[in-house]
Amino acid sequence: MKDEECVDDRLPPLRGNGTRTAHKISNESSKVSDEESPLLDSTRNIKSYKHRWYVLVVFSFAALLHTVVWNTFGPIAQSAKAVFGWTDANIGMLNNLANIVYIVFMFPMAWLMDVKGLRISMLLCAALMVFLTAIRCITSEAVPATWLINIAAMVNGVAGTVPFAGPALLSATWFPPKQRATATAVSSVFTYLGLSVSFIIGPLLVPQPEEPSLNMTDILHINSSSEMNSTAFCLTPAANLSEVRSGIMRLMYIECAACVLLLFLVVVYFPAKPPSPPSLTASMARTSYLQGLKRLFTHKRFLVILVAFSVPTGVFGVFGAVLDVVLDGVGITQYHAGWMGFYSTAGGCVAALLMSRIADLFLRRMKRILLFLFVVATGATVWFVLLRLSFIPFSIVSLYLSCIMMGVFINGSVPLFYELGCEASYPVAEGVTAGVLTIANNLTGVFFLSVLQIPRIGVLWMNWCILGSVAATVPLLLLFTENYTRTDIDTQKIIASEPDNDAVSNPSIQK
C-alpha cells in the first residue's frame, strides 16, 4: 500500500505501513467530511491477521528455551556440585552472570528492537542460543566445562533480552487492544513455564548423586523435625559419578537440539510486523529512543510501577532458581524442590493467563487486579517463611501449598505490570519500556544472588528478603495513579496528539 499525501500540513508523518498518527481535532476540524478525516482513514487500515498466533507461538518458544537454559543447573545443583566440584556460590553465579550481561546489553537491544524490528532481533537471539548451548556440549571435564558453561551463561544474558523484554512490543505490534494483555501474558508465561520445565527435565535426566549413609542420630533428627511420611523422603535412584556426568551431558544435548529448532522456525517465517496495524496506536509513531529513555526516568508514575514490579518479581525469580539451596536445611531433596518449583511456576502461568484475560475483558482495571494478587501473595509468603524457619509446625504439604501460592500470585502479576507500564509511559515505545522494566528486574536478581558470594552468609536471610519484597509492593500500588492513554486512543475515547517533532522516530522496519 502506497503512502498518500497528507491533506493538512499539520498532520504527522505516515508510519511504515501507510497509516497516520491520530491528532487533536478542533471544533472547526470536526466539520471535515468522513472521507477527509485522518482518524477514520487510520481506522480503515486496522486489521488482525491469523498468522499472528504463529508469531506468538515461536516467540513464546524462544522465551521458554531461554529460561530453561538460564536455569539448567539450579534444579540439579547437587549433581552439578558432585561432577564439577562447584559450591552453592558457583550455582548462584551462573544465573547472576546472565543477569549482569542482560543489564549491560538491554539498552542496545532495546534500540535494535525499536529500530530494526522483531525479525532481526529474534534471528540474533536464536543464533546466540544455538551457539551457547553448543559450546556446553563440548566437554564434561570439570575445569574446561566450568569455563565454557560460564561463557554460555554470559551469552545467554544477551540472547534473553528479546524474549524477556519483547512481550509487550510483540502484543502491541500484532494484536488488537482486547487481546493485548492476553498476548503479553502468553509470551511472558512461557518465560516462567521454562522455569517449570527446567525443574522437571533436570532431575528426570540427571540422577541424584550418591549420598553418604545417615547414622541413627541423623535419622532421629530428621524424623523429629518434620511430619513427613516415609515416601516423602524417597530420593531419586542413587547413581555413580559417571552416570551423573552422562545425565548432565544428555541434558546439554537436548537443550542444544531445541535451540536449533527455534532458529529454524525463525528463519522460515517471523516477520517484523503485519502488513496493516492491529490498532490505532500501533500505526502511530513513538518517541525517539533517547527521548523515550529520558522520559521514563523522569516519569513519576512509571517509576512507581518500575519499583513495584522489579523488586518482588526480581527477588522471587532468583529465589525460585535456588530453591534447592533454600530448602536444603530442612531435609528437602533436589527432587522435591524441583517439583515445588514446577508447581509454583505452572500455577503462576495459569494465573497470569487468567488475570490477563480478565484485564482484557474489563479494561482499565489492572491496578485492582494487581492489588488483589499481592495481598494474597504476602499472606502466602508469610506462611512459607514461618514454615521454613520452624516458627510453626513443619509439614511438607503446607510447604508445597505455600510455595505454589507464592508462584501463582507473584508470577501471575508479570504481564499486567508490562501492560500497565506501557500504558503509563505511552507514547514511549513498548520495547524500550519493557526493556527498562526488565533491567530493573534483573538488577534486583543480581543484588540478591551477589549476597550468596559473601562467605558463610547462609540462606536464612533469603526468606526475610522475599517476604519484605512482596509486602512492600502493596503500598506502592496504593500510591499509583492509573491512566490508560493508549487504551483510550484505541477505543477512541480520546484523540491523541502526535509526539513532539524532535522526539518522533520513524525508522524503516525490515521484514
Short mmCIF file of C-alpha atoms in Angstrom, two decimals:
data_model
loop_
_atom_site.label_atom_id
_atom_site.label_comp_id
_atom_site.label_asym_id
_atom_site.label_seq_id
_atom_site.Cartn_x
_atom_site.Cartn_y
_atom_site.Cartn_z
CA MET A 1 0.00 0.00 0.00
CA LYS A 2 1.45 3.34 -1.04
CA ASP A 3 1.58 6.33 1.27
CA GLU A 4 -0.87 9.11 0.46
CA GLU A 5 -0.16 12.80 0.71
CA CYS A 6 -1.42 14.48 3.87
CA VAL A 7 -4.44 16.73 3.36
CA ASP A 8 -3.28 19.00 6.16
CA ASP A 9 0.34 20.06 6.63
CA ARG A 10 -0.18 19.82 10.37
CA LEU A 11 -0.74 16.07 10.21
CA PRO A 12 2.09 13.88 11.50
CA PRO A 13 4.04 11.70 9.08
CA LEU A 14 2.82 8.30 7.99
CA ARG A 15 4.28 5.28 9.70
CA GLY A 16 5.82 2.32 7.87
CA ASN A 17 2.50 0.75 6.77
CA GLY A 18 0.91 3.92 5.50
CA THR A 19 -1.37 4.91 8.38
CA ARG A 20 -1.39 8.30 10.02
CA THR A 21 -0.91 9.27 13.63
CA ALA A 22 -4.07 10.45 15.36
CA HIS A 23 -4.13 14.12 16.32
CA LYS A 24 -6.20 16.57 18.33
CA ILE A 25 -9.17 17.82 16.39
CA SER A 26 -10.52 21.29 16.95
CA ASN A 27 -14.17 22.28 16.66
CA GLU A 28 -13.52 23.55 13.15
CA SER A 29 -11.86 20.33 12.00
CA SER A 30 -14.84 18.30 13.22
CA LYS A 31 -16.74 19.68 10.24
CA VAL A 32 -14.47 17.85 7.83
CA SER A 33 -16.22 15.08 5.93
CA ASP A 34 -15.63 11.45 6.85
CA GLU A 35 -13.65 10.91 3.68
CA GLU A 36 -11.13 13.58 4.73
CA SER A 37 -10.83 12.54 8.38
CA PRO A 38 -7.31 11.28 9.13
CA LEU A 39 -8.62 9.35 12.15
CA LEU A 40 -11.15 7.45 10.08
CA ASP A 41 -8.52 6.94 7.39
CA SER A 42 -6.32 5.31 10.01
CA THR A 43 -9.04 3.07 11.39
CA ARG A 44 -9.90 1.75 7.92
CA ASN A 45 -6.42 0.21 7.71
CA ILE A 46 -6.65 -1.61 11.06
CA LYS A 47 -6.66 -5.39 10.63
CA SER A 48 -5.67 -8.50 12.58
CA TYR A 49 -4.08 -11.48 10.85
CA LYS A 50 -4.42 -15.15 11.75
CA HIS A 51 -0.70 -15.77 11.45
CA ARG A 52 -0.19 -13.53 14.50
CA TRP A 53 -0.75 -16.71 16.51
CA TYR A 54 2.17 -18.44 14.79
CA VAL A 55 4.39 -15.46 15.57
CA LEU A 56 3.26 -15.62 19.20
CA VAL A 57 3.98 -19.37 19.40
CA VAL A 58 7.51 -19.01 18.02
CA PHE A 59 8.25 -16.06 20.30
CA SER A 60 6.87 -17.97 23.30
CA PHE A 61 9.02 -20.98 22.40
CA ALA A 62 12.08 -18.72 22.47
CA ALA A 63 11.04 -17.37 25.87
CA LEU A 64 10.64 -20.91 27.22
CA LEU A 65 14.02 -22.09 25.92
CA HIS A 66 15.83 -19.05 27.27
CA THR A 67 14.59 -19.73 30.80
CA VAL A 68 15.26 -23.46 30.55
CA VAL A 69 18.85 -22.74 29.57
CA TRP A 70 19.19 -20.00 32.22
CA ASN A 71 18.03 -22.35 34.97
CA THR A 72 19.78 -25.51 33.78
CA PHE A 73 21.88 -26.10 36.89
CA GLY A 74 19.69 -24.78 39.70
CA PRO A 75 17.37 -27.82 39.81
CA ILE A 76 20.36 -30.23 39.60
CA ALA A 77 22.60 -28.31 41.97
CA GLN A 78 23.64 -31.36 43.97
CA SER A 79 24.56 -33.30 40.81
CA ALA A 80 26.48 -30.36 39.32
CA LYS A 81 28.44 -29.88 42.54
CA ALA A 82 29.39 -33.55 42.53
CA VAL A 83 30.52 -33.60 38.88
CA PHE A 84 32.19 -30.19 38.55
CA GLY A 85 33.27 -29.60 42.15
CA TRP A 86 31.10 -26.48 42.43
CA THR A 87 29.70 -24.77 45.53
CA ASP A 88 26.38 -23.01 46.13
CA ALA A 89 28.14 -19.77 45.16
CA ASN A 90 29.06 -21.24 41.75
CA ILE A 91 25.46 -22.25 41.09
CA GLY A 92 24.20 -18.80 42.03
CA MET A 93 26.90 -17.07 39.98
CA LEU A 94 25.79 -18.81 36.77
CA ASN A 95 22.38 -17.17 36.99
CA ASN A 96 24.00 -13.94 38.15
CA LEU A 97 26.33 -13.76 35.14
CA ALA A 98 23.38 -13.93 32.76
CA ASN A 99 21.56 -11.20 34.69
CA ILE A 100 24.61 -8.91 34.72
CA VAL A 101 25.21 -9.27 30.98
CA TYR A 102 21.49 -8.77 30.36
CA ILE A 103 21.62 -5.43 32.15
CA VAL A 104 24.60 -4.29 30.06
CA PHE A 105 23.12 -5.32 26.70
CA MET A 106 19.46 -4.47 27.26
CA PHE A 107 19.80 -0.84 26.20
CA PRO A 108 21.38 -1.57 22.78
CA MET A 109 18.99 -4.48 22.25
CA ALA A 110 16.00 -2.26 23.07
CA TRP A 111 17.30 0.10 20.38
CA LEU A 112 17.60 -2.82 17.96
CA MET A 113 14.00 -3.92 18.59
CA ASP A 114 12.76 -0.35 18.25
CA VAL A 115 14.69 0.47 15.06
CA LYS A 116 15.12 -2.85 13.21
CA GLY A 117 12.03 -4.67 14.45
CA LEU A 118 11.33 -8.10 15.84
CA ARG A 119 12.65 -10.25 12.98
CA ILE A 120 16.28 -9.11 13.14
CA SER A 121 16.16 -9.19 16.93
CA MET A 122 14.76 -12.73 17.02
CA LEU A 123 17.29 -14.01 14.47
CA LEU A 124 20.12 -12.71 16.65
CA CYS A 125 18.54 -14.20 19.77
CA ALA A 126 18.07 -17.66 18.23
CA ALA A 127 21.58 -17.74 16.73
CA LEU A 128 23.13 -16.86 20.10
CA MET A 129 21.13 -19.58 21.84
CA VAL A 130 22.37 -22.20 19.38
CA PHE A 131 25.94 -21.05 19.94
CA LEU A 132 25.82 -21.02 23.75
CA THR A 133 24.12 -24.41 24.07
CA ALA A 134 26.55 -25.90 21.54
CA ILE A 135 29.68 -24.87 23.45
CA ARG A 136 28.29 -26.51 26.60
CA CYS A 137 28.25 -29.83 24.73
CA ILE A 138 32.00 -29.80 24.00
CA THR A 139 33.25 -31.44 27.20
CA SER A 140 32.23 -32.59 30.67
CA GLU A 141 35.70 -32.30 32.21
CA ALA A 142 35.42 -30.13 35.30
CA VAL A 143 37.81 -27.25 34.54
CA PRO A 144 37.13 -26.63 30.81
CA ALA A 145 33.43 -27.35 31.24
CA THR A 146 33.19 -24.77 34.02
CA TRP A 147 34.75 -22.13 31.80
CA LEU A 148 32.51 -22.97 28.84
CA ILE A 149 29.38 -23.05 31.00
CA ASN A 150 30.20 -19.64 32.45
CA ILE A 151 30.79 -18.21 28.96
CA ALA A 152 27.48 -19.72 27.84
CA ALA A 153 25.73 -18.10 30.81
CA MET A 154 27.02 -14.68 29.75
CA VAL A 155 25.94 -15.21 26.12
CA ASN A 156 22.52 -16.29 27.39
CA GLY A 157 22.23 -12.91 29.07
CA VAL A 158 22.43 -11.26 25.64
CA ALA A 159 20.09 -13.78 24.00
CA GLY A 160 17.50 -13.31 26.72
CA THR A 161 16.98 -9.61 26.05
CA VAL A 162 14.48 -10.23 23.25
CA PRO A 163 12.19 -12.91 24.75
CA PHE A 164 12.28 -11.32 28.20
CA ALA A 165 11.70 -7.68 27.19
CA GLY A 166 9.75 -8.22 23.96
CA PRO A 167 6.28 -9.50 25.01
CA ALA A 168 4.66 -6.05 25.27
CA LEU A 169 6.21 -4.97 21.94
CA LEU A 170 5.02 -8.13 20.18
CA SER A 171 1.47 -7.78 21.52
CA ALA A 172 1.30 -4.08 20.56
CA THR A 173 2.66 -4.85 17.06
CA TRP A 174 0.47 -7.86 16.25
CA PHE A 175 -2.65 -7.89 18.47
CA PRO A 176 -5.80 -5.73 18.81
CA PRO A 177 -6.47 -3.89 22.10
CA LYS A 178 -8.74 -6.55 23.59
CA GLN A 179 -6.13 -9.25 23.04
CA ARG A 180 -3.01 -7.28 24.02
CA ALA A 181 -2.83 -8.22 27.69
CA THR A 182 -3.58 -11.85 26.86
CA ALA A 183 -0.86 -11.96 24.18
CA THR A 184 1.60 -10.35 26.57
CA ALA A 185 0.61 -12.93 29.18
CA VAL A 186 1.14 -15.88 26.83
CA SER A 187 4.69 -14.95 25.88
CA SER A 188 5.50 -13.90 29.46
CA VAL A 189 4.01 -17.11 30.81
CA PHE A 190 6.31 -19.18 28.63
CA THR A 191 9.27 -17.45 30.24
CA TYR A 192 8.11 -18.76 33.60
CA LEU A 193 6.90 -22.04 32.15
CA GLY A 194 10.51 -22.56 31.11
CA LEU A 195 11.40 -22.36 34.79
CA SER A 196 8.87 -25.12 35.49
CA VAL A 197 10.19 -27.26 32.63
CA SER A 198 13.75 -26.88 33.92
CA PHE A 199 12.65 -28.12 37.35
CA ILE A 200 11.26 -31.26 35.70
CA ILE A 201 13.65 -32.23 32.91
CA GLY A 202 16.76 -31.56 35.04
CA PRO A 203 16.02 -34.03 37.86
CA LEU A 204 14.47 -36.51 35.39
CA LEU A 205 17.51 -36.66 33.10
CA VAL A 206 20.23 -36.18 35.72
CA PRO A 207 20.37 -38.73 38.58
CA GLN A 208 20.82 -37.68 42.19
CA PRO A 209 24.46 -38.29 43.25
CA GLU A 210 25.20 -40.89 45.86
CA GLU A 211 24.74 -39.58 49.39
CA PRO A 212 26.71 -40.77 52.42
CA SER A 213 24.72 -43.12 54.63
CA LEU A 214 22.95 -41.50 57.57
CA ASN A 215 23.68 -42.56 61.13
CA MET A 216 20.95 -43.08 63.71
CA THR A 217 21.33 -39.59 65.15
CA ASP A 218 20.69 -38.01 61.74
CA ILE A 219 17.64 -40.19 61.16
CA LEU A 220 16.15 -39.30 64.55
CA HIS A 221 16.79 -35.62 63.87
CA ILE A 222 15.01 -35.79 60.50
CA ASN A 223 12.04 -37.66 61.92
CA SER A 224 11.68 -35.25 64.82
CA SER A 225 11.90 -32.15 62.64
CA SER A 226 9.01 -32.93 60.30
CA GLU A 227 5.74 -34.76 59.86
CA MET A 228 6.64 -36.29 56.52
CA ASN A 229 5.82 -39.91 55.86
CA SER A 230 8.47 -42.27 54.59
CA THR A 231 7.57 -41.77 50.94
CA ALA A 232 8.24 -38.05 51.14
CA PHE A 233 11.89 -38.78 51.85
CA CYS A 234 12.37 -41.02 48.82
CA LEU A 235 15.34 -39.83 46.82
CA THR A 236 15.86 -40.29 43.13
CA PRO A 237 17.76 -43.52 42.44
CA ALA A 238 21.39 -43.24 43.53
CA ALA A 239 23.94 -43.32 40.75
CA ASN A 240 27.68 -43.22 40.47
CA LEU A 241 29.57 -40.17 39.29
CA SER A 242 29.89 -41.46 35.72
CA GLU A 243 26.12 -41.82 35.38
CA VAL A 244 25.54 -38.36 36.81
CA ARG A 245 28.02 -36.89 34.33
CA SER A 246 26.31 -38.69 31.44
CA GLY A 247 22.95 -37.34 32.59
CA ILE A 248 24.24 -33.78 32.59
CA MET A 249 25.63 -34.12 29.06
CA ARG A 250 22.38 -35.67 27.87
CA LEU A 251 20.59 -32.58 29.18
CA MET A 252 23.06 -30.35 27.31
CA TYR A 253 22.41 -32.16 24.01
CA ILE A 254 18.62 -31.92 24.33
CA GLU A 255 18.70 -28.19 25.07
CA CYS A 256 21.00 -27.58 22.11
CA ALA A 257 18.70 -29.50 19.74
CA ALA A 258 15.71 -27.46 20.91
CA CYS A 259 17.59 -24.21 20.19
CA VAL A 260 18.44 -25.40 16.67
CA LEU A 261 14.72 -25.99 16.10
CA LEU A 262 13.99 -22.43 17.30
CA LEU A 263 16.49 -20.94 14.85
CA PHE A 264 14.93 -22.95 12.01
CA LEU A 265 11.42 -21.65 12.86
CA VAL A 266 12.57 -18.04 12.98
CA VAL A 267 14.46 -18.29 9.68
CA VAL A 268 11.48 -19.90 7.92
CA TYR A 269 8.91 -17.26 8.95
CA PHE A 270 8.98 -14.49 11.52
CA PRO A 271 8.13 -11.07 10.03
CA ALA A 272 8.89 -7.84 11.85
CA LYS A 273 5.28 -6.63 11.72
CA PRO A 274 1.96 -7.33 9.95
CA PRO A 275 1.07 -5.62 6.65
CA SER A 276 -1.54 -3.48 8.43
CA PRO A 277 -1.61 -2.46 12.12
CA PRO A 278 -3.97 -4.22 14.57
CA SER A 279 -4.84 -1.00 16.42
CA LEU A 280 -4.75 2.75 16.02
CA THR A 281 -1.79 3.21 18.37
CA ALA A 282 0.12 0.50 16.50
CA SER A 283 0.05 2.85 13.49
CA MET A 284 1.29 5.84 15.47
CA ALA A 285 4.89 6.95 15.71
CA ARG A 286 6.57 6.66 19.11
CA THR A 287 9.02 8.99 20.80
CA SER A 288 12.62 8.52 19.74
CA TYR A 289 14.79 6.04 21.61
CA LEU A 290 16.85 8.56 23.61
CA GLN A 291 13.89 10.83 24.30
CA GLY A 292 11.92 7.79 25.43
CA LEU A 293 14.63 6.76 27.90
CA LYS A 294 14.82 10.28 29.29
CA ARG A 295 11.07 10.39 29.69
CA LEU A 296 10.94 7.05 31.51
CA PHE A 297 13.47 8.07 34.15
CA THR A 298 11.67 11.34 34.84
CA HIS A 299 8.15 9.88 34.82
CA LYS A 300 7.00 9.54 38.46
CA ARG A 301 4.08 7.19 37.81
CA PHE A 302 6.26 4.89 35.70
CA LEU A 303 8.95 4.85 38.39
CA VAL A 304 6.37 3.64 40.92
CA ILE A 305 5.48 0.77 38.58
CA LEU A 306 9.18 0.11 37.99
CA VAL A 307 9.86 -0.46 41.68
CA ALA A 308 6.60 -2.31 42.36
CA PHE A 309 7.38 -4.72 39.51
CA SER A 310 11.12 -5.23 39.74
CA VAL A 311 11.58 -5.82 43.46
CA PRO A 312 9.15 -8.73 44.12
CA THR A 313 9.43 -10.41 40.71
CA GLY A 314 13.21 -9.98 40.57
CA VAL A 315 13.73 -11.48 44.01
CA PHE A 316 11.22 -14.30 43.50
CA GLY A 317 12.68 -15.19 40.10
CA VAL A 318 16.12 -15.94 41.51
CA PHE A 319 14.66 -17.28 44.76
CA GLY A 320 12.94 -19.97 42.72
CA ALA A 321 16.12 -20.71 40.79
CA VAL A 322 17.98 -21.53 44.04
CA LEU A 323 15.02 -23.15 45.80
CA ASP A 324 17.03 -26.34 46.21
CA VAL A 325 19.63 -24.36 48.17
CA VAL A 326 16.99 -22.54 50.25
CA LEU A 327 15.27 -25.77 51.33
CA ASP A 328 18.36 -27.92 51.77
CA GLY A 329 18.45 -27.23 55.52
CA VAL A 330 15.02 -28.78 56.18
CA GLY A 331 15.70 -32.14 54.57
CA ILE A 332 14.14 -31.36 51.15
CA THR A 333 15.99 -33.04 48.26
CA GLN A 334 16.52 -31.52 44.83
CA TYR A 335 13.78 -33.86 43.58
CA HIS A 336 11.11 -32.37 45.86
CA ALA A 337 12.47 -28.84 45.46
CA GLY A 338 12.17 -29.33 41.70
CA TRP A 339 8.51 -30.31 41.95
CA MET A 340 7.78 -27.36 44.23
CA GLY A 341 9.39 -25.05 41.71
CA PHE A 342 7.44 -26.67 38.90
CA TYR A 343 4.03 -26.40 40.56
CA SER A 344 4.59 -22.83 41.77
CA THR A 345 5.68 -21.65 38.35
CA ALA A 346 3.00 -23.58 36.48
CA GLY A 347 0.40 -22.12 38.82
CA GLY A 348 1.76 -18.65 38.13
CA CYS A 349 1.44 -19.28 34.40
CA VAL A 350 -2.23 -20.22 34.73
CA ALA A 351 -2.89 -17.21 36.96
CA ALA A 352 -1.14 -14.86 34.52
CA LEU A 353 -3.28 -16.06 31.62
CA LEU A 354 -6.47 -15.86 33.66
CA MET A 355 -5.80 -12.41 35.12
CA SER A 356 -4.67 -11.00 31.78
CA ARG A 357 -7.80 -12.30 30.08
CA ILE A 358 -9.87 -10.63 32.79
CA ALA A 359 -7.91 -7.42 32.23
CA ASP A 360 -8.70 -7.61 28.50
CA LEU A 361 -12.40 -8.15 29.15
CA PHE A 362 -12.60 -5.42 31.79
CA LEU A 363 -10.32 -2.66 30.54
CA ARG A 364 -8.77 -0.14 32.95
CA ARG A 365 -8.88 -2.45 35.99
CA MET A 366 -5.22 -3.57 36.17
CA LYS A 367 -4.37 -1.80 39.42
CA ARG A 368 -7.20 -3.51 41.30
CA ILE A 369 -6.21 -6.91 39.95
CA LEU A 370 -2.57 -6.36 40.97
CA LEU A 371 -3.57 -5.26 44.48
CA PHE A 372 -5.57 -8.46 44.92
CA LEU A 373 -2.66 -10.59 43.71
CA PHE A 374 -0.10 -9.05 46.06
CA VAL A 375 -2.27 -9.00 49.16
CA VAL A 376 -2.73 -12.77 48.79
CA ALA A 377 0.93 -13.23 47.79
CA THR A 378 2.03 -11.50 51.02
CA GLY A 379 -0.05 -13.91 53.08
CA ALA A 380 1.37 -16.92 51.23
CA THR A 381 4.94 -15.66 51.72
CA VAL A 382 4.39 -15.19 55.45
CA TRP A 383 3.18 -18.80 55.62
CA PHE A 384 6.22 -20.09 53.69
CA VAL A 385 8.73 -18.17 55.85
CA LEU A 386 7.12 -19.32 59.10
CA LEU A 387 7.33 -22.94 57.90
CA ARG A 388 10.91 -22.67 56.63
CA LEU A 389 12.17 -21.07 59.85
CA SER A 390 10.19 -23.51 62.04
CA PHE A 391 8.09 -20.83 63.73
CA ILE A 392 5.07 -23.07 63.10
CA PRO A 393 4.93 -26.90 62.88
CA PHE A 394 6.57 -28.12 59.69
CA SER A 395 4.54 -30.01 57.10
CA ILE A 396 5.57 -31.00 53.59
CA VAL A 397 2.00 -30.39 52.38
CA SER A 398 1.96 -26.89 53.86
CA LEU A 399 5.38 -26.16 52.35
CA TYR A 400 4.15 -27.24 48.93
CA LEU A 401 0.95 -25.19 49.19
CA SER A 402 2.64 -22.00 50.41
CA CYS A 403 5.33 -22.23 47.73
CA ILE A 404 2.74 -22.83 45.00
CA MET A 405 0.62 -19.90 46.17
CA MET A 406 3.66 -17.60 46.08
CA GLY A 407 4.31 -18.57 42.49
CA VAL A 408 0.67 -18.23 41.49
CA PHE A 409 0.16 -14.71 42.80
CA ILE A 410 3.63 -13.24 42.14
CA ASN A 411 4.24 -14.66 38.66
CA GLY A 412 0.60 -14.02 37.77
CA SER A 413 1.27 -10.28 38.00
CA VAL A 414 4.09 -10.05 35.45
CA PRO A 415 2.16 -9.46 32.19
CA LEU A 416 -0.13 -6.96 33.92
CA PHE A 417 2.90 -4.96 35.06
CA TYR A 418 4.23 -4.93 31.49
CA GLU A 419 0.94 -3.62 30.14
CA LEU A 420 0.43 -1.12 32.96
CA GLY A 421 3.97 0.18 32.45
CA CYS A 422 3.34 0.66 28.73
CA GLU A 423 0.08 2.47 29.47
CA ALA A 424 1.79 4.76 31.97
CA SER A 425 4.72 5.59 29.68
CA TYR A 426 2.87 5.94 26.34
CA PRO A 427 3.94 7.17 23.73
CA VAL A 428 7.36 5.72 24.62
CA ALA A 429 7.97 2.58 22.52
CA GLU A 430 6.88 -0.67 24.18
CA GLY A 431 10.26 -2.32 23.60
CA VAL A 432 12.06 0.49 25.43
CA THR A 433 9.56 0.49 28.30
CA ALA A 434 9.70 -3.28 28.79
CA GLY A 435 13.48 -3.17 28.45
CA VAL A 436 13.80 -0.74 31.35
CA LEU A 437 11.36 -2.82 33.44
CA THR A 438 13.34 -6.00 32.86
CA ILE A 439 16.68 -4.28 33.53
CA ALA A 440 15.39 -3.27 36.95
CA ASN A 441 14.07 -6.81 37.45
CA ASN A 442 17.48 -8.28 36.64
CA LEU A 443 19.30 -5.74 38.81
CA THR A 444 17.24 -6.91 41.75
CA GLY A 445 18.16 -10.50 40.96
CA VAL A 446 21.84 -9.59 40.66
CA PHE A 447 21.86 -7.95 44.10
CA PHE A 448 20.09 -10.96 45.59
CA LEU A 449 22.45 -13.54 44.09
CA SER A 450 25.52 -11.42 44.83
CA VAL A 451 24.86 -11.74 48.54
CA LEU A 452 25.40 -15.50 48.15
CA GLN A 453 29.04 -14.75 47.38
CA ILE A 454 29.60 -13.50 50.94
CA PRO A 455 31.44 -16.24 52.86
CA ARG A 456 29.32 -18.13 55.42
CA ILE A 457 26.29 -15.91 54.73
CA GLY A 458 23.94 -18.88 54.88
CA VAL A 459 20.45 -18.95 53.39
CA LEU A 460 18.10 -17.80 56.18
CA TRP A 461 18.29 -14.17 55.03
CA MET A 462 16.67 -15.18 51.73
CA ASN A 463 13.39 -15.90 53.49
CA TRP A 464 13.16 -12.42 55.03
CA CYS A 465 14.21 -10.83 51.75
CA ILE A 466 11.42 -12.48 49.75
CA LEU A 467 8.87 -11.54 52.42
CA GLY A 468 9.90 -7.88 52.53
CA SER A 469 9.98 -7.51 48.75
CA VAL A 470 6.47 -8.89 48.30
CA ALA A 471 4.89 -6.99 51.20
CA ALA A 472 6.39 -3.65 50.08
CA THR A 473 4.54 -3.84 46.75
CA VAL A 474 1.10 -3.33 48.31
CA PRO A 475 1.65 0.29 49.50
CA LEU A 476 3.39 1.14 46.21
CA LEU A 477 0.35 0.01 44.22
CA LEU A 478 -1.92 2.01 46.52
CA LEU A 479 0.13 5.13 45.72
CA PHE A 480 -0.01 4.57 41.96
CA THR A 481 -2.48 6.67 39.92
CA GLU A 482 -3.95 4.83 36.94
CA ASN A 483 -4.02 6.35 33.45
CA TYR A 484 -4.82 4.35 30.30
CA THR A 485 -3.95 6.76 27.48
CA ARG A 486 -3.07 4.08 24.93
CA THR A 487 -6.28 2.14 25.57
CA ASP A 488 -8.34 5.34 25.42
CA ILE A 489 -6.91 6.14 21.98
CA ASP A 490 -7.55 2.65 20.65
CA THR A 491 -11.14 2.64 21.93
CA GLN A 492 -11.49 6.21 20.53
CA LYS A 493 -12.38 7.73 23.87
CA ILE A 494 -9.78 10.42 23.16
CA ILE A 495 -7.94 11.68 20.10
CA ALA A 496 -4.22 11.91 20.84
CA SER A 497 -1.69 14.37 19.54
CA GLU A 498 1.46 13.08 17.97
CA PRO A 499 4.74 13.15 19.95
CA ASP A 500 6.94 16.24 19.68
CA ASN A 501 8.57 16.52 16.26
CA ASP A 502 12.08 16.27 17.68
CA ALA A 503 11.12 13.16 19.60
CA VAL A 504 9.50 11.17 16.82
CA SER A 505 11.39 8.38 15.20
CA ASN A 506 10.07 6.62 12.15
CA PRO A 507 12.71 4.08 11.13
CA SER A 508 12.22 1.66 8.29
CA ILE A 509 11.38 -1.73 9.70
CA GLN A 510 12.98 -4.69 7.98
CA LYS A 511 10.73 -7.59 7.17
#
